[in-house]
Short mmCIF file of C-alpha atoms in Angstrom, two decimals:
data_model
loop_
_atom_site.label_atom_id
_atom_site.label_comp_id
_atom_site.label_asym_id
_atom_site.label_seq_id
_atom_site.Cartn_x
_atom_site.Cartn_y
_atom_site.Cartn_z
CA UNK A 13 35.30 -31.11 -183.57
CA UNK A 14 33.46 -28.17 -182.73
CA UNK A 15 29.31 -29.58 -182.32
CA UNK A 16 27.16 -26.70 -183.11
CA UNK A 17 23.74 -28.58 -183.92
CA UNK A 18 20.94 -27.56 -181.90
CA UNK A 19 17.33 -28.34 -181.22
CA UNK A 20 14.17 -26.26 -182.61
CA UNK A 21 10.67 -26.88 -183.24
CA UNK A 22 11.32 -30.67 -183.20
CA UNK A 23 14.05 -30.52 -185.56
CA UNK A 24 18.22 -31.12 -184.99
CA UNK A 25 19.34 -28.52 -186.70
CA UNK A 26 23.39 -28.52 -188.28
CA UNK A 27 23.63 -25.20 -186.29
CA UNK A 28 21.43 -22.37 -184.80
CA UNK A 29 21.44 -20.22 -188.15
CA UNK A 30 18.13 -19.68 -189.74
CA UNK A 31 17.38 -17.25 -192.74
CA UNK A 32 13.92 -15.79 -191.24
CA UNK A 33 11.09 -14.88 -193.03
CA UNK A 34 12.04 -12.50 -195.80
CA UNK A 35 11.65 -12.22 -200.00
CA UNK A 36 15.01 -14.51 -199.59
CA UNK A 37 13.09 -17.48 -199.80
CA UNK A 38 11.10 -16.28 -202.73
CA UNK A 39 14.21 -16.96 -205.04
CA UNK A 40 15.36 -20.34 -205.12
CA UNK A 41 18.41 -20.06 -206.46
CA UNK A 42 19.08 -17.59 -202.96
CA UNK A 43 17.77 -20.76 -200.99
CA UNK A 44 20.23 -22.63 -202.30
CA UNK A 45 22.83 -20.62 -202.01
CA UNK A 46 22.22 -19.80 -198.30
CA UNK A 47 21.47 -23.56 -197.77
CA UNK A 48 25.40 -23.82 -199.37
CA UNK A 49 26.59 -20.86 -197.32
CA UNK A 50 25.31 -23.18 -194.07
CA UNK A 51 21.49 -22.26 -193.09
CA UNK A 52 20.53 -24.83 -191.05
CA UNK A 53 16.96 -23.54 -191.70
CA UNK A 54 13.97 -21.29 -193.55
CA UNK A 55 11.17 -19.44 -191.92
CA UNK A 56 9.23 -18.54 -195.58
CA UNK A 57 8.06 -15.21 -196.86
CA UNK A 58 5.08 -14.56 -194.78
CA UNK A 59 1.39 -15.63 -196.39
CA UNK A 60 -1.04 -12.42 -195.03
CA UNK A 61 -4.44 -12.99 -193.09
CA UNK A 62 -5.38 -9.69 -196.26
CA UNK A 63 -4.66 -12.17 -198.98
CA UNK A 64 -6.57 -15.04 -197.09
CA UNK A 65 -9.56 -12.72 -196.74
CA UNK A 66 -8.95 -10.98 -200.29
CA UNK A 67 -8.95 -7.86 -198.22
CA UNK A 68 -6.93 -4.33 -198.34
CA UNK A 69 -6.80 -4.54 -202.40
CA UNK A 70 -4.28 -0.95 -201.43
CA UNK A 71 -1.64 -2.58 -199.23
CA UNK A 72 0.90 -3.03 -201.44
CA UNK A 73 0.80 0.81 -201.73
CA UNK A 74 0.98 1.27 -198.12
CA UNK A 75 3.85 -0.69 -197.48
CA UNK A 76 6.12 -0.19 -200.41
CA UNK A 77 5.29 3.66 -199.71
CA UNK A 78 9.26 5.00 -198.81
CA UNK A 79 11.25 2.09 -199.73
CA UNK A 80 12.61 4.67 -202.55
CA UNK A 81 14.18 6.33 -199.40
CA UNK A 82 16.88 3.41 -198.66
CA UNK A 83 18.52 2.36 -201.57
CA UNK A 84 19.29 -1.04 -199.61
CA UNK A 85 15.84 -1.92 -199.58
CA UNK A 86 14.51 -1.39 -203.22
CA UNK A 87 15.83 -4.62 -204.48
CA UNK A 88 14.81 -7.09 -201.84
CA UNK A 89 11.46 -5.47 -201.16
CA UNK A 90 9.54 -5.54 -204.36
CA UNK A 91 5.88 -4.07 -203.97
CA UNK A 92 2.98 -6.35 -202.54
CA UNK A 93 1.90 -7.67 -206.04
CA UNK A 94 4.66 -9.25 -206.63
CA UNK A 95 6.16 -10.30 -203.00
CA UNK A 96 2.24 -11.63 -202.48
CA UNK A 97 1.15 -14.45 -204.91
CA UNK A 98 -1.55 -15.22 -203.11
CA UNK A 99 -2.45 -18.55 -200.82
CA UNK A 100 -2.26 -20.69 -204.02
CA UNK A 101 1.24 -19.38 -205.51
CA UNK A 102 2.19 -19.44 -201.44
CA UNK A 103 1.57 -23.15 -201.23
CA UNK A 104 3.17 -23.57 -204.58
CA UNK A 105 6.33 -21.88 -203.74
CA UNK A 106 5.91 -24.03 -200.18
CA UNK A 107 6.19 -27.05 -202.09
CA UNK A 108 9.40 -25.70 -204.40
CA UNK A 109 11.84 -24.55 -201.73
CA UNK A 110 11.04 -27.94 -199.64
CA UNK A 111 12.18 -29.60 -203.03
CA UNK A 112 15.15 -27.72 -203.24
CA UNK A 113 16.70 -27.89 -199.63
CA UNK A 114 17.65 -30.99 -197.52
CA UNK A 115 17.32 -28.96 -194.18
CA UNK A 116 13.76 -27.94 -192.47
CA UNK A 117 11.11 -25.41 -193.82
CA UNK A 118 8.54 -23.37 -191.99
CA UNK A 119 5.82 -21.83 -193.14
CA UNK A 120 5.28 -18.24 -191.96
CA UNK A 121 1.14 -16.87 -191.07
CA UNK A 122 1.01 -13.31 -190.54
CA UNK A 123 -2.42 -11.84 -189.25
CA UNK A 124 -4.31 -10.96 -186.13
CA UNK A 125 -7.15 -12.93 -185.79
CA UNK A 126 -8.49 -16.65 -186.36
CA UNK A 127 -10.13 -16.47 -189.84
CA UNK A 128 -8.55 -18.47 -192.51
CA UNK A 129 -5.32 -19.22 -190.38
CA UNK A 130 -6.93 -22.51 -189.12
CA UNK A 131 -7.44 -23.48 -192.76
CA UNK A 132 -4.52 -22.52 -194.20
CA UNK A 133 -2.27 -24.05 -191.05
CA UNK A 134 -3.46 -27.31 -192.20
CA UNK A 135 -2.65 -26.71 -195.90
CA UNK A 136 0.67 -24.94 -195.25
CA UNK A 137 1.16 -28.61 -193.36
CA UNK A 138 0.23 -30.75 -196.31
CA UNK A 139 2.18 -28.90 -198.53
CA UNK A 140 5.36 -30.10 -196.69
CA UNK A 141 6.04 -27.36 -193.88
CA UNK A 142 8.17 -28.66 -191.31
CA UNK A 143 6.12 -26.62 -188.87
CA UNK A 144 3.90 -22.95 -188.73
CA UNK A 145 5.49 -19.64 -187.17
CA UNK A 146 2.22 -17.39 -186.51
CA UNK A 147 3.58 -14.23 -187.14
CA UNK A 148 1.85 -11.76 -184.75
CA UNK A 149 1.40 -8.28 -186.15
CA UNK A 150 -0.88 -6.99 -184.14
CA UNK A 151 -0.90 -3.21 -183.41
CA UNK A 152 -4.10 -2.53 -180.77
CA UNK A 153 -5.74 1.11 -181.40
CA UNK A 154 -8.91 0.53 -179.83
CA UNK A 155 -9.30 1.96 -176.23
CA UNK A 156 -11.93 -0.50 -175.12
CA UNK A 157 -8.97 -3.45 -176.21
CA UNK A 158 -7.35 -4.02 -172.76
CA UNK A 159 -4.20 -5.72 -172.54
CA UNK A 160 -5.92 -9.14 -171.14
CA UNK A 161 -7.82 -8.99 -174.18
CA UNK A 162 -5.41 -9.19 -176.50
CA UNK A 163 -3.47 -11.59 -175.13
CA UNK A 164 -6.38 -13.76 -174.87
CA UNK A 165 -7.30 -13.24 -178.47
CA UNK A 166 -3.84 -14.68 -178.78
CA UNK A 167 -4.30 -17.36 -176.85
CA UNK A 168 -7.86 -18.44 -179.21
CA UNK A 169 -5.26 -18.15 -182.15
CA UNK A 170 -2.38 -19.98 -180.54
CA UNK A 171 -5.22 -23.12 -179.14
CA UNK A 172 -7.32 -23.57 -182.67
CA UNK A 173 -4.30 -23.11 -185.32
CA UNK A 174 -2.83 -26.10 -182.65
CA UNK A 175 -5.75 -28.70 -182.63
CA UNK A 176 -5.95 -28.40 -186.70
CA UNK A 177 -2.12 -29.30 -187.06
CA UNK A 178 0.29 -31.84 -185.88
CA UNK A 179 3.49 -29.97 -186.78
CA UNK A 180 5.65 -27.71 -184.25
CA UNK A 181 3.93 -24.26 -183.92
CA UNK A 182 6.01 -21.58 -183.00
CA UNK A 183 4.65 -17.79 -182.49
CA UNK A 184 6.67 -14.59 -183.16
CA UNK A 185 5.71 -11.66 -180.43
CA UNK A 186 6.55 -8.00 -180.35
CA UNK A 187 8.44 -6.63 -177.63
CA UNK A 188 5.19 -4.57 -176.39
CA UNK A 189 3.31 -7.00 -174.27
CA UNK A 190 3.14 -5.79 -170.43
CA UNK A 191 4.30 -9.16 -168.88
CA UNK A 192 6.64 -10.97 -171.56
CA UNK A 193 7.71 -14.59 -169.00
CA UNK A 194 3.84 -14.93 -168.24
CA UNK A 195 2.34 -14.37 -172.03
CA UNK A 196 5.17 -17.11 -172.70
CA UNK A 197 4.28 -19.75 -170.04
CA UNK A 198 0.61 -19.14 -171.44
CA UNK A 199 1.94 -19.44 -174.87
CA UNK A 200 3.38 -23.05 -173.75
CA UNK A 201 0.46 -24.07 -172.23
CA UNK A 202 -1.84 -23.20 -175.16
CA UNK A 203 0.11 -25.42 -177.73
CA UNK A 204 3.17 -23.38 -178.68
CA UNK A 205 6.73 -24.93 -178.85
CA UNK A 206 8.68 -22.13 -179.71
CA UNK A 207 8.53 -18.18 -179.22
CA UNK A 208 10.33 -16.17 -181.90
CA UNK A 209 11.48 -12.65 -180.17
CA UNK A 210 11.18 -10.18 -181.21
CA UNK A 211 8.90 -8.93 -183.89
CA UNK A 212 10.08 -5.82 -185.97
CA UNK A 213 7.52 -3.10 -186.80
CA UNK A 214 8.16 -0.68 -189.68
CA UNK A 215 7.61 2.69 -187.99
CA UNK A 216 5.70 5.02 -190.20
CA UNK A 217 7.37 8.51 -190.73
CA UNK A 218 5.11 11.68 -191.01
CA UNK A 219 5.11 13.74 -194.33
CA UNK A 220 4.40 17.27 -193.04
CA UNK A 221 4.01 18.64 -196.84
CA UNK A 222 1.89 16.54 -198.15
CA UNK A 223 0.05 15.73 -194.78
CA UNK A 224 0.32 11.53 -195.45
CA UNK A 225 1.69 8.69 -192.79
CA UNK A 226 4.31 7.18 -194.75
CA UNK A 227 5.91 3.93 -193.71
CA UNK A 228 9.60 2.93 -194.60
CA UNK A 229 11.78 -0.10 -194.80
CA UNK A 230 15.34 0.12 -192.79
CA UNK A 231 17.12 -2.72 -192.05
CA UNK A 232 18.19 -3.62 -188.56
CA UNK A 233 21.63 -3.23 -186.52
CA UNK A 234 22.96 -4.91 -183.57
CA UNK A 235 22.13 -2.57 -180.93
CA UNK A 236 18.58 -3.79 -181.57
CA UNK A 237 19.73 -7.32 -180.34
CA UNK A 238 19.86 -5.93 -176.54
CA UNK A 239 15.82 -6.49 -176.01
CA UNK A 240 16.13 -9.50 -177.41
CA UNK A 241 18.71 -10.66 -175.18
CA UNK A 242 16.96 -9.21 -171.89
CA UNK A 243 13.99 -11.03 -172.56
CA UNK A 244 15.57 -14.49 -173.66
CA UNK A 245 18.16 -14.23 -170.55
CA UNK A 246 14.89 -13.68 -168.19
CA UNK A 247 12.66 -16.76 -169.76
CA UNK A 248 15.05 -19.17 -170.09
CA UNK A 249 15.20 -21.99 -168.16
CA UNK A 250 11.96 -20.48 -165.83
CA UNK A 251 9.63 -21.46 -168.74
CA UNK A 252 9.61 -24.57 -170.81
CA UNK A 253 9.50 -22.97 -174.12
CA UNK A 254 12.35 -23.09 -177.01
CA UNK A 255 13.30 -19.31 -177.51
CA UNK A 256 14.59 -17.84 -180.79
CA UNK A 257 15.93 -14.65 -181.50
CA UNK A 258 15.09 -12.60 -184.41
CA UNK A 259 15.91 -8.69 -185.28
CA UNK A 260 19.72 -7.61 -184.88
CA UNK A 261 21.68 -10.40 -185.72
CA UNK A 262 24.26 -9.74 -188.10
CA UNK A 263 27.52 -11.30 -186.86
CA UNK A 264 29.09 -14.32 -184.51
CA UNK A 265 29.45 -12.59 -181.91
CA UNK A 266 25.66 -11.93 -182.28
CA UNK A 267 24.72 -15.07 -182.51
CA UNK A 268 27.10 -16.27 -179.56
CA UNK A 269 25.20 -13.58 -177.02
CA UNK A 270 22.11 -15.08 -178.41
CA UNK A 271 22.93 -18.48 -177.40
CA UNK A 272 24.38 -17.95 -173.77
CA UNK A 273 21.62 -15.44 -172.98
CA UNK A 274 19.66 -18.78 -173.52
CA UNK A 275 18.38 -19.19 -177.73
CA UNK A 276 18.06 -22.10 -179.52
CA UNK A 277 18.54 -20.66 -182.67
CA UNK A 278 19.30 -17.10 -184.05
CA UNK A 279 17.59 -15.66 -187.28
CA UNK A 280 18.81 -13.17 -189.83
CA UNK A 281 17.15 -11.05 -192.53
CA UNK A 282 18.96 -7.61 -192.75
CA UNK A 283 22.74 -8.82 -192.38
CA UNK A 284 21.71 -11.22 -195.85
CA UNK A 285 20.56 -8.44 -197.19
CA UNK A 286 23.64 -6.16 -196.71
CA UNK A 287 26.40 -8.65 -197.06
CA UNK A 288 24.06 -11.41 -199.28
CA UNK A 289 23.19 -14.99 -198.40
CA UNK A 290 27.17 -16.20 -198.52
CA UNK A 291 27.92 -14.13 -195.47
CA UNK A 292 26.19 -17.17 -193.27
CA UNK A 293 29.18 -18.70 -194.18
CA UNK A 294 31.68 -16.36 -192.62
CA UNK A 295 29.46 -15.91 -189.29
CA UNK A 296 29.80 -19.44 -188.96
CA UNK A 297 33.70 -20.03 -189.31
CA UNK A 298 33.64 -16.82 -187.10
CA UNK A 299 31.69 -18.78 -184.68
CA UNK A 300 33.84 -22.06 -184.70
CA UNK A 301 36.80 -19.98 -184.25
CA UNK A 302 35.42 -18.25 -181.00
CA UNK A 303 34.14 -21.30 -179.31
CA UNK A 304 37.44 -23.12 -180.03
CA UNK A 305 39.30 -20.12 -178.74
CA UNK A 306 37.50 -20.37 -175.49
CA UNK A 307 37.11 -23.87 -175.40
CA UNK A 308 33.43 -25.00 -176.23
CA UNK A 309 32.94 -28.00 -177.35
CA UNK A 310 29.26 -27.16 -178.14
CA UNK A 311 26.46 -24.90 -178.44
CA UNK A 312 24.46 -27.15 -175.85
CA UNK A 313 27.34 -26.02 -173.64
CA UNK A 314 27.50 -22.67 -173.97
CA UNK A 315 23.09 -22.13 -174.08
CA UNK A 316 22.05 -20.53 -171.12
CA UNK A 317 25.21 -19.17 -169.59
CA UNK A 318 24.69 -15.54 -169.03
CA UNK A 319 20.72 -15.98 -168.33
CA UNK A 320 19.28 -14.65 -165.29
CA UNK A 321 18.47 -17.88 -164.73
CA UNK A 322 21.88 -18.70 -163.19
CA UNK A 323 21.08 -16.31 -160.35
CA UNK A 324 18.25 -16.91 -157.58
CA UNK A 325 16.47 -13.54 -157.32
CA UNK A 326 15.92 -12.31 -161.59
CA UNK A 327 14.59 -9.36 -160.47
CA UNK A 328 16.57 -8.04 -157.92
CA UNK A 329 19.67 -8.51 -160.16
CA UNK A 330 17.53 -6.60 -162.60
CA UNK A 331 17.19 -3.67 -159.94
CA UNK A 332 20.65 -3.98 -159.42
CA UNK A 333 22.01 -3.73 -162.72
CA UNK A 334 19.79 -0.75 -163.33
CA UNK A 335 21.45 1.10 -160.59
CA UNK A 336 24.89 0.69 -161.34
CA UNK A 337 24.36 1.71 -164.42
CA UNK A 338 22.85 5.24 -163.47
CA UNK A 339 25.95 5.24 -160.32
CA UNK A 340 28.84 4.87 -163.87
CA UNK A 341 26.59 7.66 -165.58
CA UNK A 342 27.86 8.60 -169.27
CA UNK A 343 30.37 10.96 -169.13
CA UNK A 344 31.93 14.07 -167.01
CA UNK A 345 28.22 16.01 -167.00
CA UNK A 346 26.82 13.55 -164.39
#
């Protein structure tokens, strides 16, 4: 029998598919249905620093701005008001989908600074999370903000939402930090078990006519998976941190890469979006099929296998990658 459980934030989970944080887990009767279809997990909706502060009273506006634009996105992105209920319909809804599942549930912080997180870490605990994923959105405009202070703000975050809780705390990056394996080993040495890569921002587009910024929601694809990869296949097994990925998975084969380059778990939004939450269910047979076709007997065995961590010099393999590539070229012009 084919043993895909795996290990994550303290938790043996049934297998490494998690529905990530997403207006899925608003609807219980999609919880349920996913849990059916084989989630082995939930990351929840994200609770915003804005309605911990009762601040930016416009940005529902500024965020459902464009969703008309992709008719994929209008029914799973409803505007702020409704997707937001506040820290009190947060917990509330917290409490519900813990009822409803038998598998674990973490709560999802999204801000960039200390403020209420602290507070509502603890009270995200008590209402039943199975652990806190600080959801880093962080954009730095200011040119006095050097990149060893923002990392260090992150650090302040990472150390004081850790001493108020005693649940697993994982943190989910963007891809733009200047030294990815040392922010990590910092992260695990201020308190975090987990690191979720990577972070997807919603590019604003630029309305020439009516001379606005306007942000839109698209969903993502698999060729976005290849960052994630690089980065997991470079920090696993150099730093002691559980890795997930997050942002591109949509299929088995997905998943698989996500695994050998060295994940403990894989997390979709957009492909349960396209294909709804029963398509877990057909990645998974997908993925028994594979690993029984090339003779896995687990995920545990297959983790880690095409890190760089199986070679001695990371880098140079890097280097060396980089120049075969540009030696192939892309067609008959080079």
């Amino acid at each position: 029998m084919t043993d895909l459980t795996t290990l994550y934030l303290g938790h043996t989970l049934v297998n490494p598919l998690i529905v990530s944080s997403s207006p899925v887990t608003r609807d219980l009767d999609l919880v349920k249905k996913a849990e059916d279809a084989g989630a082995a997990a939930f990351v929840l909706h994200s609770l915003f620093e804005e309605q911990i502060e009762a601040e930016s009273l416009d940005l529902h506006h500024h965020l459902e701005a464009g969703t008309e634009s992709f008719a994929e996105a209008t029914s799973y992105f409803p505007d702020m008001r409704a997707y937001n209920t506040g820290p009190d319909g947060y917990l509330e809804q917290l409490r519900k989908v813990k009822a409803a599942v038998g598998v674990p549930v973490f709560a999802s912080l999204n801000g960039t600074s200390v403020g209420g997180w602290v507070r509502y870490a603890r009270l995200v605990q008590d209402a039943g999370a199975d652990g806190v994923e600080l959801n880093v959105y962080d954009i730095p405009t200011d040119p006095a903000a050097s990149a060893q202070r923002v990392e260090d703000g992150l650090m302040e975050l990472v150390r004081a939402v850790r001493r108020e809780i005693t649940v697993p705390l994982a943190v989910k990056l963007s891809p733009f930090y200047t030294a990815p394996v040392n922010l990590l080993a910092r992260l695990k040495d201020a308190g975090a078990a987990a690191a979720v890569l990577f972070n997807r921002f919603y590019q604003p587009d630029l309305n020439i006519d009516e001379l606005d910024v306007v942000p839109h929601l698209k969903l993502s694809h698999s060729d976005e998976l290849l960052t994630r990869l690089h980065w997991v296949g470079v920090a696993y097994g150099r730093v002691p941190i559980e890795l997930a990925v997050t942002g591109g998975v949509h299929t088995a084969r997905d998943v698989i890469k996500c695994v050998m380059a060295g994940a403990s778990t894989a997390m979709l939004t957009s492909a349960l979006i396209r294909h709804g939450v029963g398509y877990l269910s057909h990645i998974l047979t997908d993925l028994r099929h594979w690993m029984a076709e090339k003779e896995y007997a687990s995920v545990g065995q297959m983790r880690g296998a095409l890190s760089l961590g199986k070679v001695p010099d990371p880098a140079a393999f890097e280097r060396g990658n980089y120049m075969r590539v540009l030696r192939q070229g892309v067609g008959p012009s080079w």
